[in-house]
Coordinates of C-alpha atoms and ligand atoms in Angstrom, one line a residue:
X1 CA 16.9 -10.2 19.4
X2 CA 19.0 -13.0 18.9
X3 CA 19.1 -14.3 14.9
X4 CA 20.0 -17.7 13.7
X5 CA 20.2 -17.5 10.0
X6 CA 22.8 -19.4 8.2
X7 CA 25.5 -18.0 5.8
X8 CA 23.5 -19.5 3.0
X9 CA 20.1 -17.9 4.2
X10 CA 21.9 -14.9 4.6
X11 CA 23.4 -14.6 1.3
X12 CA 19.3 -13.9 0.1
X13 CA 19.0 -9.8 -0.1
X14 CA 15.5 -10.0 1.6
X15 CA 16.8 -12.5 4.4
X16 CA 19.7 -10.5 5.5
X17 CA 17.1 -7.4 5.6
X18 CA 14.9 -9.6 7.6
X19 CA 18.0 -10.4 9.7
X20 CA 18.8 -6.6 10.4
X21 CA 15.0 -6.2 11.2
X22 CA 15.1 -8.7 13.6
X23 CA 18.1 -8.3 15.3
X24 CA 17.2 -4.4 16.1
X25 CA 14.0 -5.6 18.1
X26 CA 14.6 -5.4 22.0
X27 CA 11.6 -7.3 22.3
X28 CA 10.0 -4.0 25.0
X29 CA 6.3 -4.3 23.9
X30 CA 6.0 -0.7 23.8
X31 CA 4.7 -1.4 20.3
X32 CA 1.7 -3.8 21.3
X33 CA 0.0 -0.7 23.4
X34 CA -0.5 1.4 19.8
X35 CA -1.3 -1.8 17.9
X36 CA -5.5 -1.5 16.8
X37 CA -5.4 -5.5 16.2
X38 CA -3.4 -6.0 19.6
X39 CA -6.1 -3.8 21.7
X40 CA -9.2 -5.4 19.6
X41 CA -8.5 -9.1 20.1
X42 CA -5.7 -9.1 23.3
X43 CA -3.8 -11.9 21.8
X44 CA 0.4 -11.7 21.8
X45 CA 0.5 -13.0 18.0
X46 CA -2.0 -10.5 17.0
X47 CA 0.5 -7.8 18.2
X48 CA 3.2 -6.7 16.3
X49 CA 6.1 -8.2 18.8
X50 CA 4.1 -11.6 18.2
X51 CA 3.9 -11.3 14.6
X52 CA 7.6 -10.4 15.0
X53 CA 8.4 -13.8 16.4
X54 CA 6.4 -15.8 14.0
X55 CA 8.3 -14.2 11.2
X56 CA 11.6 -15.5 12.3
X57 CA 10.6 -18.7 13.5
X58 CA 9.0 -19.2 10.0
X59 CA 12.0 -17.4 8.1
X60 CA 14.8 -19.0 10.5
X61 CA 13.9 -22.7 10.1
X62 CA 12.9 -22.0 6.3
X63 CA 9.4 -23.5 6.4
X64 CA 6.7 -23.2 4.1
X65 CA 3.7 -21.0 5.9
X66 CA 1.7 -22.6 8.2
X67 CA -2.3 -21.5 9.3
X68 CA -1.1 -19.8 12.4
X69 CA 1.1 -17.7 10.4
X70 CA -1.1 -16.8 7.7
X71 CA -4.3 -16.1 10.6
X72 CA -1.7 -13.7 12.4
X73 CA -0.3 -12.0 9.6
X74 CA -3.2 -11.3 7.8
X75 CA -4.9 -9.8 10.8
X76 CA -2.1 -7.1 10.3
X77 CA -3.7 -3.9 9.0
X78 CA 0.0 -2.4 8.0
X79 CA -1.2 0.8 9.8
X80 CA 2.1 0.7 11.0
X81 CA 1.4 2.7 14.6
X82 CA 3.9 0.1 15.6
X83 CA 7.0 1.8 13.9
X84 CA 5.5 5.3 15.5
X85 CA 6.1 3.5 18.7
X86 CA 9.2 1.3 18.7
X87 CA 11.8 3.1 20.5
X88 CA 14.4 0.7 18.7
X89 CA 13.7 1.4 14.9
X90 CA 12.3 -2.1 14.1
X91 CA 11.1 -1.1 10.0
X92 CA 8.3 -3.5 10.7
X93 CA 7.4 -2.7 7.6
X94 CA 9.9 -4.3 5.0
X95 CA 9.7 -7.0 7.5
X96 CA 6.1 -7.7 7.0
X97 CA 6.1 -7.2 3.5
X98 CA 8.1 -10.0 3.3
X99 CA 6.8 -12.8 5.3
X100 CA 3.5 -11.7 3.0
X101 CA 5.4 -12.6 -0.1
X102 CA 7.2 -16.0 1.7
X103 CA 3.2 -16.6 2.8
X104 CA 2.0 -16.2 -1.3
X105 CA 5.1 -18.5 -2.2
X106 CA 4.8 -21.3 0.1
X107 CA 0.9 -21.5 1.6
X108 CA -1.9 -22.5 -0.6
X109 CA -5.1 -20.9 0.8
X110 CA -8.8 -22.6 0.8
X111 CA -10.2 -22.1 -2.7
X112 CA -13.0 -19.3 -2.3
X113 CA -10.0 -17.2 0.1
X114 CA -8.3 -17.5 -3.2
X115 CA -10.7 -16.6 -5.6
X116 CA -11.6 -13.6 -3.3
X117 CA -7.8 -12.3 -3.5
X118 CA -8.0 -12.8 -7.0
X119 CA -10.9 -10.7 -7.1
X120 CA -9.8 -8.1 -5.1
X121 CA -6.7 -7.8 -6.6
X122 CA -7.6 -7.9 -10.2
X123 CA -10.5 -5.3 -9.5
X124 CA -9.7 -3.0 -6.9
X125 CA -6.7 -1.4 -9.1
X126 CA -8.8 -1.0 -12.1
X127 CA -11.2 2.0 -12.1
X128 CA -13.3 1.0 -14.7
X129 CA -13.9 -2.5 -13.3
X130 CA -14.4 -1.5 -10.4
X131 CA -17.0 0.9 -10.5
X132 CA -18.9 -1.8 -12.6
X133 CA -18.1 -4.5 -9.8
X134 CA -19.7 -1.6 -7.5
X135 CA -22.6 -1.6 -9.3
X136 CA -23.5 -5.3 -9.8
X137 CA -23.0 -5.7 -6.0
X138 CA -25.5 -2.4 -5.6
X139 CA -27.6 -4.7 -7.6
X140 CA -26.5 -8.0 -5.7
X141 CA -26.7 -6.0 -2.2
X142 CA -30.7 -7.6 -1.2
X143 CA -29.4 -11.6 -1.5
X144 CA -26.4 -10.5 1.0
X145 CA -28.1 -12.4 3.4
X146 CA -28.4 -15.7 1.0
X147 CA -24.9 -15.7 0.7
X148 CA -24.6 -16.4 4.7
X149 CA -21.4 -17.2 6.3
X150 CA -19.3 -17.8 3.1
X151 CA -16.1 -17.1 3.5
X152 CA -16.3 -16.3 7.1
X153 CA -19.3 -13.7 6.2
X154 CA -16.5 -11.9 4.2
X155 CA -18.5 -11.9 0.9
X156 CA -21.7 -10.9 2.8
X157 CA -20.2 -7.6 4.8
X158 CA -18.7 -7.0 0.9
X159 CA -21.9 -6.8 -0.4
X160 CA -23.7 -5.0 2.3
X161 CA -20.9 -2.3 2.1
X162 CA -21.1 -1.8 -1.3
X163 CA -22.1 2.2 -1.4
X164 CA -25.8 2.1 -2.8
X165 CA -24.7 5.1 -5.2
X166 CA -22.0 5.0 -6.9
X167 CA -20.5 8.2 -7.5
X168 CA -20.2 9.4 -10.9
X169 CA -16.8 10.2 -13.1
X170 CA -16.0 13.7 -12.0
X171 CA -14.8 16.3 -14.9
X172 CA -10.8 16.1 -13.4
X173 CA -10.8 12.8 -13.4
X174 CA -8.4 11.7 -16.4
X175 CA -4.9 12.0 -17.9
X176 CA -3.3 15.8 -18.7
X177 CA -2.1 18.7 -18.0
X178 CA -3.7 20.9 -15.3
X179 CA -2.4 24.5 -15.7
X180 CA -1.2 26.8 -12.4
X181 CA -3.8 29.8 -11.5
X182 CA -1.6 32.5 -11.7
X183 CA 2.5 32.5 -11.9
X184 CA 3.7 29.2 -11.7
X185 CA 5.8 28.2 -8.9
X186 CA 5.8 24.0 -9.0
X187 CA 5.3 21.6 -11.2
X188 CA 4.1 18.4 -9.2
X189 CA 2.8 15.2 -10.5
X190 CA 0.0 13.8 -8.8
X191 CA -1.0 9.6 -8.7
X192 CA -4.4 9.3 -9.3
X193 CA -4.9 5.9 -7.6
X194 CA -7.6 3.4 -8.2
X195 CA -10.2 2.2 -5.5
X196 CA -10.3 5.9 -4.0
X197 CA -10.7 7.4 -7.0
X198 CA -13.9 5.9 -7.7
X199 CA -15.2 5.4 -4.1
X200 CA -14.8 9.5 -3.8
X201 CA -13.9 11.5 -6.7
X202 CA -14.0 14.2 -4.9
X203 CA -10.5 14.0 -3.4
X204 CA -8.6 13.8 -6.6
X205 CA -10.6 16.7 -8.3
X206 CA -10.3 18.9 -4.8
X207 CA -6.0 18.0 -4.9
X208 CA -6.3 19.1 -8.0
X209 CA -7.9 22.6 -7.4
X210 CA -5.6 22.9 -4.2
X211 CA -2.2 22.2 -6.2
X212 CA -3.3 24.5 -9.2
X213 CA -4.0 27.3 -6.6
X214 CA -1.0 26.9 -4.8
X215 CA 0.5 28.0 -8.2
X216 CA 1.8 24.3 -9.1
X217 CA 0.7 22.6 -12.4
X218 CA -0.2 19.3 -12.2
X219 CA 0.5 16.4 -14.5
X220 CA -1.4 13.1 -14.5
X221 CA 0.5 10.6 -17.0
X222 CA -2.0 8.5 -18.5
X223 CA 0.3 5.7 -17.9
X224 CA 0.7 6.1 -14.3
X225 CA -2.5 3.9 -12.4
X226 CA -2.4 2.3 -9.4
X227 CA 0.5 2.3 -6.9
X228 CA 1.1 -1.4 -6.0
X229 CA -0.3 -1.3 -2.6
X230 CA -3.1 -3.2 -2.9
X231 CA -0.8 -6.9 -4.9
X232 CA 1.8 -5.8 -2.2
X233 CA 0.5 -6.4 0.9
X234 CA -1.0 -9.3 -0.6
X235 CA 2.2 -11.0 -1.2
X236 CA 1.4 -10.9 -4.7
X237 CA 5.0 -9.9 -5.7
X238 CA 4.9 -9.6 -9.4
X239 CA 1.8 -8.0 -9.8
X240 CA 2.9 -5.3 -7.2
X241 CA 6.3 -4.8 -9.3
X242 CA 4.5 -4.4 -12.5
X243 CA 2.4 -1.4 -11.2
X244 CA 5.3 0.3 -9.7
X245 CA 7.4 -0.2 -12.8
X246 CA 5.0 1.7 -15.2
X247 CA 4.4 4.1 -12.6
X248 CA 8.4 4.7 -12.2
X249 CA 8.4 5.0 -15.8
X250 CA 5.8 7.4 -16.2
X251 CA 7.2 9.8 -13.7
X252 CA 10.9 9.5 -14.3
X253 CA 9.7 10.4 -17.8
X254 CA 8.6 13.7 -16.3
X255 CA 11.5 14.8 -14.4
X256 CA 14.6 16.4 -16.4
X257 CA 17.1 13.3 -16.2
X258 CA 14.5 11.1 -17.6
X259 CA 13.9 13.8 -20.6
X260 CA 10.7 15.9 -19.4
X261 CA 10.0 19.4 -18.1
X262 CA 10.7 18.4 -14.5
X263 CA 9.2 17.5 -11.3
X264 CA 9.5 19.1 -7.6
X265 CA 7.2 16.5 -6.3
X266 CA 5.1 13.8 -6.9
X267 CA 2.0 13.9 -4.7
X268 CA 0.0 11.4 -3.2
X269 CA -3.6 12.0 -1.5
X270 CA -3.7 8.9 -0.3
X271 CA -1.4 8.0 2.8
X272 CA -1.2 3.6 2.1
X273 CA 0.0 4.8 -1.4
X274 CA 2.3 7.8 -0.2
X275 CA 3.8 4.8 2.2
X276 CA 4.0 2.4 -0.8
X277 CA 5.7 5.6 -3.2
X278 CA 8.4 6.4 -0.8
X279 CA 9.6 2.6 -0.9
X280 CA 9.8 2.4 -4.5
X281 CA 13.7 2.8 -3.9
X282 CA 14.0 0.2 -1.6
X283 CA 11.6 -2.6 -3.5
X284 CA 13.5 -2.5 -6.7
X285 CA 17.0 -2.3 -4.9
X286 CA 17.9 -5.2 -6.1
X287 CA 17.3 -4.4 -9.9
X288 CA 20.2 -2.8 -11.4
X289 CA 17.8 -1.7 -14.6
X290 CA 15.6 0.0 -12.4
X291 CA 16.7 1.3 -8.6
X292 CA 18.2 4.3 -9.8
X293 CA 14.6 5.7 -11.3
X294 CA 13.0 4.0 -8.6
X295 CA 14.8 5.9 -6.0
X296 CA 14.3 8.9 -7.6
X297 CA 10.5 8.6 -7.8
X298 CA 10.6 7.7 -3.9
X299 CA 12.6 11.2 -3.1
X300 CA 10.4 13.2 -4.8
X301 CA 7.2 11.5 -3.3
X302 CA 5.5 13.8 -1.0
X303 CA 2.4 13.5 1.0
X304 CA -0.4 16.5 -0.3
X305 CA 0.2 17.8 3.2
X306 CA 4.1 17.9 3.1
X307 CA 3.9 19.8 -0.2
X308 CA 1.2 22.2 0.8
X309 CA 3.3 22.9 4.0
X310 CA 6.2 23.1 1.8
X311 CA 4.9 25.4 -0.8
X312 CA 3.4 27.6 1.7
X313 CA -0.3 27.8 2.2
X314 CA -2.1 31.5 1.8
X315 CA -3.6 32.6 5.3
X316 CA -6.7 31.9 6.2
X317 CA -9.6 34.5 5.0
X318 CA -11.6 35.2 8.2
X319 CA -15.4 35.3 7.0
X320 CA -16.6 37.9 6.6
X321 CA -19.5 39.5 9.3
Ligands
SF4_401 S1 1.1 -2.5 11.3 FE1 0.1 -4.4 12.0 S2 1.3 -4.9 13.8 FE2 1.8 -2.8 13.4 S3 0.3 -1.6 14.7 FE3 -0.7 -1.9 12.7 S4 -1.9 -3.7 12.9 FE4 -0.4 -3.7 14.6
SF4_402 S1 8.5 -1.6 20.3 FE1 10.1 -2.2 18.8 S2 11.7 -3.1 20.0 FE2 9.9 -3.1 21.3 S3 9.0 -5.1 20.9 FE3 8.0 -3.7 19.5 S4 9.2 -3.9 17.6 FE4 10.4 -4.8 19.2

């Protein structure tokens, strides 16, 4: 695709990523057939090649956000089947990211849409508010339908979704050291997230049990919370940076350059998070005080499944008759 940035926009870091992006798109379509939003709605800007093209017409002429944009954009789920797809390499990804941060810079949104980001962003990534929030709207869940079409209906499907239990703390649920059964052959560290750790405790405390079995011990630094995702694909910039700075520094602090016992992995249950992990590296780039531990954090991020494949996973018991 043909680019028309000047020297000036150019000399911006994220613009001249943008630039690469957009120049390695052959504009094919293959990505629009694997593209859930694309197949739902059958609309060209609710594909990823149309989303593509309001990025740089946005970017290009240097304009503040517009409603079309923002509608389009948000729309995106950042599943991204689209890079599975593209035959040409397009890192939709970095590019989306930062037409959401241009959007939070330049667009001001209706004032409920923003205090329902607020919301969502200031509770989501804190466990303890959140299960709370989970309970008032268990509480709040029979005057859903009072609350009507507010916000598009967005605050009544909220409510109606809430779980009506809310699942209790589980006993592996905090900050330590969780030995290896038997010798040990790994020592991992493993994020304990935010919204998924409350929603279904169950996961974290079943990682946990899998990793220790697999002979690896597992550390959860206290400091380490929730990856970023959640402020990131908001466009929310500075909140996403904060939460990937304290969990860089929790986890370099683990690994033998940064002082601690060491690290073979950090693993993520979570895939949105393992996505956000591995581009630690790229998202502080530009920060001379911290790429280098980002980067590091980012090549020792590993999916649960990568490292169980990796470690090797004991053969399967047949049941007995
Ligand atoms: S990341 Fe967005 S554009 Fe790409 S396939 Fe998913 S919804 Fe479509
Ligand atoms: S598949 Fe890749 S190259 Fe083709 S239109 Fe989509 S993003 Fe562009």
């Amino acid at each position: 695709m043909q680019t028309n940035f000047s020297l000036a926009q150019l000399a911006d870091p994220d613009i001249a990523v943008a630039n690469q992006i957009l120049r390695s798109c052959v504009h094919c379509g293959f990505c629009t057939a694997t593209c859930p939003t694309y197949v739902l709605l059958g609309d060209e800007l609710d594909s990823p090649r149309g989303r593509i093209y309001l990025i740089k017409d946005m970017l290009e002429n240097d304009r503040p956000a517009g409603e079309q944009e923002v509608k389009h954009i948000d729309r995106c789920l950042s599943c991204l089947s689209c890079m599975t797809t593209c035959p040409s390499g397009v890192h939709y990804m970095h590019l989306v990211d930062h037409a959401r941060t241009h959007i939070e810079r330049t667009y001001r949104r209706p004032f409920l849409d923003r205090m329902l980001r607020g919301l969502l962003a200031n509770l989501l990534p804190r466990p303890g508010w959140f299960r709370l929030a989970l309970r008032g709207a268990r509480l709040a869940r029979p005057f859903a339908p009072l609350v009507g079409g507010m916000m598009d209906g967005r605050l009544r499907a909220m409510l109606e979704l809430a779980p009506k239990r809310v699942p209790a703390r589980s006993a592996l649920d905090r900050a330590g050291v969780f030995p290896a059964e038997g010798e040990r052959r790994a020592r991992v560290a493993m994020l304990a997230g935010c919204a998924q750790r409350v929603l279904d405790p169950a996961i974290n405390d079943a990682t946990i049990r899998l990793l220790t079995r697999l002979g690896a011990e597992v550390v959860v630094p206290p400091a380490a919370g929730c990856c970023g995702s959640l402020a990131h694909h908001m466009g929310r910039e500075h909140d996403a940076l904060a939460s990937v700075k304290a969990n860089v520094d929790a986890w370099y602090a683990e690994t033998v350059e940064g002082g601690g016992e060491g690290l073979d992995a950090i693993v993520i249950n979570a895939s949105g998070c393992g996505t956000t992990v591995k581009d630690y590296g790229f998202m502080l780039r530009e920060d001379p005080d911290w790429c280098h531990k980002a980067a590091r954090v980012s090549a020792l991020a590993r999916d649960v499944t990568e490292f169980a494949d990796a470690i090797g996973m004991p053969a399967p018991v047949a049941p007995s008759a």
